[in-house]
PDB file of C-alpha atoms and ligand atoms in Angstrom:
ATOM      1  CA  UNK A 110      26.968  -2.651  -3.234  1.00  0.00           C
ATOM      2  CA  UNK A 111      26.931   1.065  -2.084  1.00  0.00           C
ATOM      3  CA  UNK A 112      23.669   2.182  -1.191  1.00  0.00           C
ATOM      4  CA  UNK A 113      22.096   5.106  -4.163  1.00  0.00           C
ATOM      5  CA  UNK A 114      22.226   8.520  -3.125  1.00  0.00           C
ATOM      6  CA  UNK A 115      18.477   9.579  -2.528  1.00  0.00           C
ATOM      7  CA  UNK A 116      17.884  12.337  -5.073  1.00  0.00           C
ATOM      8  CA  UNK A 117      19.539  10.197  -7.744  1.00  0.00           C
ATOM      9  CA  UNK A 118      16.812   8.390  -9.606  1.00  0.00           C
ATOM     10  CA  UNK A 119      16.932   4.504 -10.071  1.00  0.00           C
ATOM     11  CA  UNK A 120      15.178   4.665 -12.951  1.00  0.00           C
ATOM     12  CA  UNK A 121      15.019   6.663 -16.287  1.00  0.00           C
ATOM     13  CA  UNK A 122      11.199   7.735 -15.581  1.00  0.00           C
ATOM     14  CA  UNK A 123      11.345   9.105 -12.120  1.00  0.00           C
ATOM     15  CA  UNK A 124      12.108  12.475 -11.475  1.00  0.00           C
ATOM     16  CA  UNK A 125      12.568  12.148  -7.937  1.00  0.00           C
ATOM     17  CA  UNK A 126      13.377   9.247  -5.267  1.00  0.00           C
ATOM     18  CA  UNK A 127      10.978  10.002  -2.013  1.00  0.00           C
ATOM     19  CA  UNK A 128      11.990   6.503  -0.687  1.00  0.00           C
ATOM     20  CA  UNK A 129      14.970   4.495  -1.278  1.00  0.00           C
ATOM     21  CA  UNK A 130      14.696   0.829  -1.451  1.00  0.00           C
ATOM     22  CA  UNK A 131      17.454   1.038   1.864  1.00  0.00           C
ATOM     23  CA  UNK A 132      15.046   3.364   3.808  1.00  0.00           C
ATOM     24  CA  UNK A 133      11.670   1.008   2.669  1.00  0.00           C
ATOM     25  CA  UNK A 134      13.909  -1.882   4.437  1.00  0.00           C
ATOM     26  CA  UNK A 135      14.944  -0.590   7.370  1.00  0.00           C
ATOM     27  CA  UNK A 136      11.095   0.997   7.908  1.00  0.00           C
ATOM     28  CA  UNK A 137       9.669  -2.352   7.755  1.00  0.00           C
ATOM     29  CA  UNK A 138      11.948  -4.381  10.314  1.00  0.00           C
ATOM     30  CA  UNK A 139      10.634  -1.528  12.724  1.00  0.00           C
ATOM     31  CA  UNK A 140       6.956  -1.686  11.322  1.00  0.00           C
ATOM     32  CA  UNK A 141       7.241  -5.163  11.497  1.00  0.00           C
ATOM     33  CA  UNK A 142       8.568  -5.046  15.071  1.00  0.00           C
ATOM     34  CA  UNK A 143       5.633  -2.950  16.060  1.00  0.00           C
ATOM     35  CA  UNK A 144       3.131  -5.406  14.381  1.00  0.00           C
ATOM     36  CA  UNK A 145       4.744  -8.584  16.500  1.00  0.00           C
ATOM     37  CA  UNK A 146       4.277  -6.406  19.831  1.00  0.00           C
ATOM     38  CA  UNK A 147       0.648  -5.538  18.786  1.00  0.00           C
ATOM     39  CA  UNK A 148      -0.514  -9.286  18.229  1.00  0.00           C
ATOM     40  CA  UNK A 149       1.771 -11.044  21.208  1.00  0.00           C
ATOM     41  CA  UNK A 150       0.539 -14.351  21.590  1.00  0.00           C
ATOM     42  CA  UNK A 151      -2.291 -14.135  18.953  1.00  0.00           C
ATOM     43  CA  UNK A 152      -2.571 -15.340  14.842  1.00  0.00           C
ATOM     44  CA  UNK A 153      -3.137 -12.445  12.619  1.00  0.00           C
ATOM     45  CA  UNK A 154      -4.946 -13.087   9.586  1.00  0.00           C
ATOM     46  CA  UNK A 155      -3.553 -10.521   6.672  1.00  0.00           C
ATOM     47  CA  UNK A 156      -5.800  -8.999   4.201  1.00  0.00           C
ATOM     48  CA  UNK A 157      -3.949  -7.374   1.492  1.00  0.00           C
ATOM     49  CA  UNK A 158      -5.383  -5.384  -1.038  1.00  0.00           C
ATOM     50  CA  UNK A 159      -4.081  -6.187  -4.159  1.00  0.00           C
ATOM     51  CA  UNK A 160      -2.475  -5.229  -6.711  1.00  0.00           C
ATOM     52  CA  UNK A 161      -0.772  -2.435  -4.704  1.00  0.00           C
ATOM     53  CA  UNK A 162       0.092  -4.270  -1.387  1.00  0.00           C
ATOM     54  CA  UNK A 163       1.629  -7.290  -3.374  1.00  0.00           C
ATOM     55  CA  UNK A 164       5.105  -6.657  -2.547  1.00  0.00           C
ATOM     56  CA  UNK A 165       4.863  -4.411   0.843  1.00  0.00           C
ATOM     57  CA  UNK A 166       2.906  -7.204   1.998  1.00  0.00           C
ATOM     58  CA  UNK A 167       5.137 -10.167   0.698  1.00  0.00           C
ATOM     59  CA  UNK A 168       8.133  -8.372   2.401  1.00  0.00           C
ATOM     60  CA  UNK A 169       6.555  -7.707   5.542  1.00  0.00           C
ATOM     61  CA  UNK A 170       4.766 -10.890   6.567  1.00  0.00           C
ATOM     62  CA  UNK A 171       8.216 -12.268   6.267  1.00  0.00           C
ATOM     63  CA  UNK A 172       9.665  -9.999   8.817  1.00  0.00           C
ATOM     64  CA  UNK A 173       6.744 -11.051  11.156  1.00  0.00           C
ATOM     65  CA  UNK A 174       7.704 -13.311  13.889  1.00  0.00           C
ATOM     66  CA  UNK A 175       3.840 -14.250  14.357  1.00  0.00           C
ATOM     67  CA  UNK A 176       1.584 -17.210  13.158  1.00  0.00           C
ATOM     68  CA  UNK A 177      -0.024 -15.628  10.014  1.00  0.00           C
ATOM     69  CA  UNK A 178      -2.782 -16.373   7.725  1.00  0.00           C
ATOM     70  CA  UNK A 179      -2.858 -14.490   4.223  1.00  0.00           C
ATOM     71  CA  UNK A 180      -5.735 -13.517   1.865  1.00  0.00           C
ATOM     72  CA  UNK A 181      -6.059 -10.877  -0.527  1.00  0.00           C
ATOM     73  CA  UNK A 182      -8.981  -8.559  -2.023  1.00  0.00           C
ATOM     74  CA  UNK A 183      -9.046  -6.333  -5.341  1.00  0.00           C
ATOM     75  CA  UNK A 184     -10.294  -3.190  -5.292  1.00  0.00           C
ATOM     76  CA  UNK A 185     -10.262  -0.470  -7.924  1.00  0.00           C
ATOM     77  CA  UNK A 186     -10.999   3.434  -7.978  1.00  0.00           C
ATOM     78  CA  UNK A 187      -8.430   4.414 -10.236  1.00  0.00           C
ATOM     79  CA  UNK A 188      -8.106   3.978 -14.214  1.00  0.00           C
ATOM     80  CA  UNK A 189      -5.186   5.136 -16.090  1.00  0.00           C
ATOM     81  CA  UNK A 190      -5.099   8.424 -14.858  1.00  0.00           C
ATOM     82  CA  UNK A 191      -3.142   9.899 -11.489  1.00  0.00           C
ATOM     83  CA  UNK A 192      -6.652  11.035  -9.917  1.00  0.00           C
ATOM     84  CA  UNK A 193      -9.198   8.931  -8.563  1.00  0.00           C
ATOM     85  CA  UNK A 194     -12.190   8.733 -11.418  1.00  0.00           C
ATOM     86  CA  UNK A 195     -13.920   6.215  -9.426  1.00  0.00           C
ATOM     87  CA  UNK A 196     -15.501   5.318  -5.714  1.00  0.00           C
ATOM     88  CA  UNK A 197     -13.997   2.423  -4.549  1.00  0.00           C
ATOM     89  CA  UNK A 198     -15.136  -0.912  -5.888  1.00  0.00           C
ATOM     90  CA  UNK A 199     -14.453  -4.484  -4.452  1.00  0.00           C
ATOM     91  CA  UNK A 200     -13.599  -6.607  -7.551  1.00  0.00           C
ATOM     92  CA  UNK A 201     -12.834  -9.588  -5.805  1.00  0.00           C
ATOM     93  CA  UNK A 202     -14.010 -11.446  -2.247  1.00  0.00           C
ATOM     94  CA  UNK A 203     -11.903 -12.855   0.679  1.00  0.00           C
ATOM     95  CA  UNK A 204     -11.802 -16.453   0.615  1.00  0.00           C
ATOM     96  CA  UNK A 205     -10.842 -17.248   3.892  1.00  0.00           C
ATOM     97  CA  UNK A 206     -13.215 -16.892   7.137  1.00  0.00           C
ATOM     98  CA  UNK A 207     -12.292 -14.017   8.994  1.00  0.00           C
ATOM     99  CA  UNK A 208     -14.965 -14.768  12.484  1.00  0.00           C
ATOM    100  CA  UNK A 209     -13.383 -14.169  15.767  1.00  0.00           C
ATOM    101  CA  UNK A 210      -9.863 -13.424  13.526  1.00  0.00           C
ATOM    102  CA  UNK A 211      -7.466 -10.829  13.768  1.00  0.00           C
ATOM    103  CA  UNK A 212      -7.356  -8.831  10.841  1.00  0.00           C
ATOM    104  CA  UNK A 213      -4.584  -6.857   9.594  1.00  0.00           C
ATOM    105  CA  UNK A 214      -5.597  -5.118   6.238  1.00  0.00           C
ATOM    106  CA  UNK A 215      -2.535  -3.867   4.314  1.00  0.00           C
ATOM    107  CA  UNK A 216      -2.645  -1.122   1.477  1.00  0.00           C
ATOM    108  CA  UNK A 217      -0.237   0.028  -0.578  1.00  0.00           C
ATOM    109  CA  UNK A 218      -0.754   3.919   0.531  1.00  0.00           C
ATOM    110  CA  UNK A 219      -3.894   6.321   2.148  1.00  0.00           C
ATOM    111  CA  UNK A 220      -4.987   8.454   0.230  1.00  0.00           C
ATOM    112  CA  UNK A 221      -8.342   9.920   0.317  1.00  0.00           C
ATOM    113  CA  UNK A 222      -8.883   7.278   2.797  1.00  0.00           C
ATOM    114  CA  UNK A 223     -12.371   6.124   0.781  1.00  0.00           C
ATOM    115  CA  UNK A 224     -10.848   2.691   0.464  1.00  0.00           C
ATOM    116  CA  UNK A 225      -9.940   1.993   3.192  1.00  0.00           C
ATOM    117  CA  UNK A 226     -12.896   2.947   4.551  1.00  0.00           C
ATOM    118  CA  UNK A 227     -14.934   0.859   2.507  1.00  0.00           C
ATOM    119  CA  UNK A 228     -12.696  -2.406   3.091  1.00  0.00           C
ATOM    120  CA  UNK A 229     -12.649  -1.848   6.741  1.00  0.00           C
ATOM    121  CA  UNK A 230     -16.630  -1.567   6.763  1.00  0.00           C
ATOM    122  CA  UNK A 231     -16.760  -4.448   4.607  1.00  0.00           C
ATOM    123  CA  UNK A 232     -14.721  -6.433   7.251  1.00  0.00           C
ATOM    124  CA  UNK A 233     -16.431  -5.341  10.417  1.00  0.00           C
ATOM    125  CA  UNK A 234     -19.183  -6.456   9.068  1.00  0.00           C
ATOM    126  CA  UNK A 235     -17.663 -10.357   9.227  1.00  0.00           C
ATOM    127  CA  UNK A 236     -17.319 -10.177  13.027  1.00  0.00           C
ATOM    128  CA  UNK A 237     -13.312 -10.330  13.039  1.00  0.00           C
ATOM    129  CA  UNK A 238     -12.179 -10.516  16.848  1.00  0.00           C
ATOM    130  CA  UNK A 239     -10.350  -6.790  15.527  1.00  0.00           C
ATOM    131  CA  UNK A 240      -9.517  -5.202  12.619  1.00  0.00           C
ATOM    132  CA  UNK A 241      -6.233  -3.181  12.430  1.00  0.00           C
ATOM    133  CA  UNK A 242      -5.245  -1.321   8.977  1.00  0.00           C
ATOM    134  CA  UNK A 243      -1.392  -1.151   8.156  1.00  0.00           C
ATOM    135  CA  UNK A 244      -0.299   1.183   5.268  1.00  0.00           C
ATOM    136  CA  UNK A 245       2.982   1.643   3.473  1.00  0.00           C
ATOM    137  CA  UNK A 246       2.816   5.427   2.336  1.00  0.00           C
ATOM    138  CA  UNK A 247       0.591   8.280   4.249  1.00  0.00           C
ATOM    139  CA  UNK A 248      -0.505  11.251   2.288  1.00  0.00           C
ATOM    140  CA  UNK A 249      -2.226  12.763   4.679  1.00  0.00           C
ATOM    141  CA  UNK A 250      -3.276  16.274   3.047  1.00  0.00           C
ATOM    142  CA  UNK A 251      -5.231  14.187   0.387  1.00  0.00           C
ATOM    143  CA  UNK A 252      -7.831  12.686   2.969  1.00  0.00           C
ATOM    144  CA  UNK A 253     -11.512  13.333   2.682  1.00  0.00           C
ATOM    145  CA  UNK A 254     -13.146  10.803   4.601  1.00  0.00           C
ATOM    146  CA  UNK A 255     -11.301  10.689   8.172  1.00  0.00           C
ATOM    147  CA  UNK A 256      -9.423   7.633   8.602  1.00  0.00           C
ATOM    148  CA  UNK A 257      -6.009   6.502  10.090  1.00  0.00           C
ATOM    149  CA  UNK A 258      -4.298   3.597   9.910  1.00  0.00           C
ATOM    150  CA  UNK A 259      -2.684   1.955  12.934  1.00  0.00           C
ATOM    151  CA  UNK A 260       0.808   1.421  11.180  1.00  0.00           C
ATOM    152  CA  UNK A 261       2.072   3.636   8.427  1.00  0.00           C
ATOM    153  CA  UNK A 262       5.463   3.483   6.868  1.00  0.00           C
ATOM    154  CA  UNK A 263       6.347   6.736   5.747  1.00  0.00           C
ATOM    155  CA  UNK A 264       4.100   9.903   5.620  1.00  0.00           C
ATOM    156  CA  UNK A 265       4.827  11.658   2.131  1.00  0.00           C
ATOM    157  CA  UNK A 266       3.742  14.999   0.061  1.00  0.00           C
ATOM    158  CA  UNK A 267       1.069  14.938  -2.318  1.00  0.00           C
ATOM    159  CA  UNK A 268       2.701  13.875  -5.279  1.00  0.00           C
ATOM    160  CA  UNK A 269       1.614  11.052  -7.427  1.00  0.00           C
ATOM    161  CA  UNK A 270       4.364   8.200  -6.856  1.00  0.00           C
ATOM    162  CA  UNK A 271       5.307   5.067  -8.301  1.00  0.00           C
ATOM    163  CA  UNK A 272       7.100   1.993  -7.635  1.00  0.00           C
ATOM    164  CA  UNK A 273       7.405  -0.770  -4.621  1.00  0.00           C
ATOM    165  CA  UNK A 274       4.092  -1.608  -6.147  1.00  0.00           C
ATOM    166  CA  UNK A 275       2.277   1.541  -6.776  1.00  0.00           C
ATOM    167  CA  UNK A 276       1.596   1.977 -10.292  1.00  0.00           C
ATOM    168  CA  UNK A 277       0.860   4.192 -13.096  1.00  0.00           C
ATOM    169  CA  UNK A 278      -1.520   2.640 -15.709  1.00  0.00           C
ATOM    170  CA  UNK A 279      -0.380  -0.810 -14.256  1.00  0.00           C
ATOM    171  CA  UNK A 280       3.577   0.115 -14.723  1.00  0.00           C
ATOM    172  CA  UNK A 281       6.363   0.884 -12.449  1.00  0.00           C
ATOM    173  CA  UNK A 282       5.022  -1.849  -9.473  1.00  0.00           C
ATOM    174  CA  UNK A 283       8.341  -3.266  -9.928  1.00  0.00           C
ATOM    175  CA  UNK A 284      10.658  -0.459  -9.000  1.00  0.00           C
ATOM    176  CA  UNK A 285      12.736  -1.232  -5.716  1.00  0.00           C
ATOM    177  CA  UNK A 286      11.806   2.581  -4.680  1.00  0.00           C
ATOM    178  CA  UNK A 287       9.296   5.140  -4.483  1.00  0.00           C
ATOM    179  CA  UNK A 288       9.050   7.595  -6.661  1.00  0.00           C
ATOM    180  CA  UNK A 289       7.515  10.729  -8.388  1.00  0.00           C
ATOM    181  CA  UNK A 290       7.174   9.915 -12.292  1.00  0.00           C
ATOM    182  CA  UNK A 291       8.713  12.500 -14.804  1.00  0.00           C
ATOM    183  CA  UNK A 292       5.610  15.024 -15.807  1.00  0.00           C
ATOM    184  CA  UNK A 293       5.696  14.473 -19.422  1.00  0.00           C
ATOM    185  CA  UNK A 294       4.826  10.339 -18.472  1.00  0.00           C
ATOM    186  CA  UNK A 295       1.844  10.937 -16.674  1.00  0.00           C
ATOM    187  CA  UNK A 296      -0.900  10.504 -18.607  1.00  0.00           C
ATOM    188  CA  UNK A 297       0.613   9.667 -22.265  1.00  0.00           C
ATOM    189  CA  UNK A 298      -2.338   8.485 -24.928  1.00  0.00           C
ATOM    190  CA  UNK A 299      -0.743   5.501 -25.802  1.00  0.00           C
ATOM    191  CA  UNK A 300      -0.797   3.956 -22.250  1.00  0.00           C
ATOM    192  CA  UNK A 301      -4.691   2.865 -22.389  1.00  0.00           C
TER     193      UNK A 301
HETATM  194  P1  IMP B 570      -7.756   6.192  -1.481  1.00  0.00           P
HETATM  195  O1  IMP B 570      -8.998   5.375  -1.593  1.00  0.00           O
HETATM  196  O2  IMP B 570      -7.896   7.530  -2.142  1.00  0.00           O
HETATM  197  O3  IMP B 570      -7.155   6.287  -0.099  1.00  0.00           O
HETATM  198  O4  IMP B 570      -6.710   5.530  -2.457  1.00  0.00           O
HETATM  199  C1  IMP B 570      -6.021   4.414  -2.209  1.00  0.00           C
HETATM  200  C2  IMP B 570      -5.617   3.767  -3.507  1.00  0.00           C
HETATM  201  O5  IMP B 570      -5.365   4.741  -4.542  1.00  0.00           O
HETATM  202  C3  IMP B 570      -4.312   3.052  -3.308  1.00  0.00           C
HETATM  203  O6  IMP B 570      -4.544   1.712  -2.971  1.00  0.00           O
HETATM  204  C4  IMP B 570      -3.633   3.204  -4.635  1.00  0.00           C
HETATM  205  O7  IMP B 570      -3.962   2.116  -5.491  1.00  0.00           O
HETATM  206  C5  IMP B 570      -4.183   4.463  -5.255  1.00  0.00           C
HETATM  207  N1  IMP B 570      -3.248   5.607  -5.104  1.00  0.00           N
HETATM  208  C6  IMP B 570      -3.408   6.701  -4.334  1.00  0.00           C
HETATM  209  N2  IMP B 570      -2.364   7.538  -4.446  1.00  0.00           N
HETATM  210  C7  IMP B 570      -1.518   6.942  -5.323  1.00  0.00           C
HETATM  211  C8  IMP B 570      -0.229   7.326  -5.848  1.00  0.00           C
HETATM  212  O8  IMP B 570       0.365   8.367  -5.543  1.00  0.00           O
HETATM  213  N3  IMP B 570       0.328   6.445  -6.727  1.00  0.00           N
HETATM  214  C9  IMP B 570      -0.264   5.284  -7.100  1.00  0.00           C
HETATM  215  N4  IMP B 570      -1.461   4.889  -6.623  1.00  0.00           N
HETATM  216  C10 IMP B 570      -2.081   5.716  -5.750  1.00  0.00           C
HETATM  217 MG1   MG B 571      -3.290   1.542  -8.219  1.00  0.00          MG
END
């Protein structure tokens, strides 16, 4: 099948493609790549922060080459609305033990950075042999606490994007791209 043409949207509700489903495949062989050089010779244990990291995690961890260990946490600043109305709050614990582990924590996408911030503190705080952070999407103009992650797929404006499992109000995680939603759609009463 052809690949799209990038400003063509895959879906009725997006105004704009920032990242083809092609380009999110191609970035992750090389992120994944990077990841297998990082941990040579060791197990990684992934931490993925769920609901956004469900599917950049379940693509990438198959792309690793490494011995891995999964788990996942919940955390939740934002409600139905495209800005954060909410610090950070962990909603649900790790289950596995992560002493003398490597730890890669995935997100979805940085952001302010005050999650990742909090789940990394949260984790140090287990004695993990290391904790590394990998995200899918950078928006690095948006930060407020300072924070980078060790792998990032794509660095992208400040627009509020959907898709590859980023939602709006719990929608969209299912489009094969990324995003920017059609103005009218953000925010609409009926999506409570
Ligand atoms: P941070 O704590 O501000 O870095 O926000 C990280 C979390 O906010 C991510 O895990 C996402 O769930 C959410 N988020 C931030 N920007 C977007 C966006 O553009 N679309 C969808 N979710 C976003
Ligand atoms: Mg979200």
């Amino acid at each position: 099948m052809p690949s799209r043409p990038k400003k063509i949207p895959a879906h009725k509700d997006l105004e704009e493609i920032l990242v083809s489903e092609a380009q999110i495949k191609r970035r992750l062989a090389t992120l994944a790549a990077e990841i297998d050089k990082t941990y040579a010779g060791q197990e990684l244990t992934v931490i993925a922060i769920i609901n956004g990291a469900l599917l950049f995690t379940a693509d990438l961890i198959r792309l690793i080459n490494r011995p891995v260990r999964l788990d996942c946490v919940r955390v939740s600043s934002y409600r139905n609305s495209t800005t954060a109305v909410t610090e950070p709050q962990l909603r649900s614990n790790l289950t596995l033990d992560i002493q003398n582990r490597h730890v890669l924590l995935i997100d979805d996408i940085l952001d302010t950075g005050k999650t990742l911030a909090m789940v990394v503190d949260l984790i140090s705080g287990m004695n993990p042999a290391s904790v590394r952070t990998c995200v899918l999407l950078d928006k690095r103009g948006r930060r407020e606490v300072a924070f980078e992650a060790d792998f990032a797929g794509f660095e992208i404006p400040d627009r509020f994007v959907v898709g590859y499992g980023l939602d709006f109000a719990e929608r969209y995680r299912n489009l094969p791209c990324i995003g920017v939603l059609k103005p009218a759609l953000q925010n609409p009463p009926e999506w409570a």
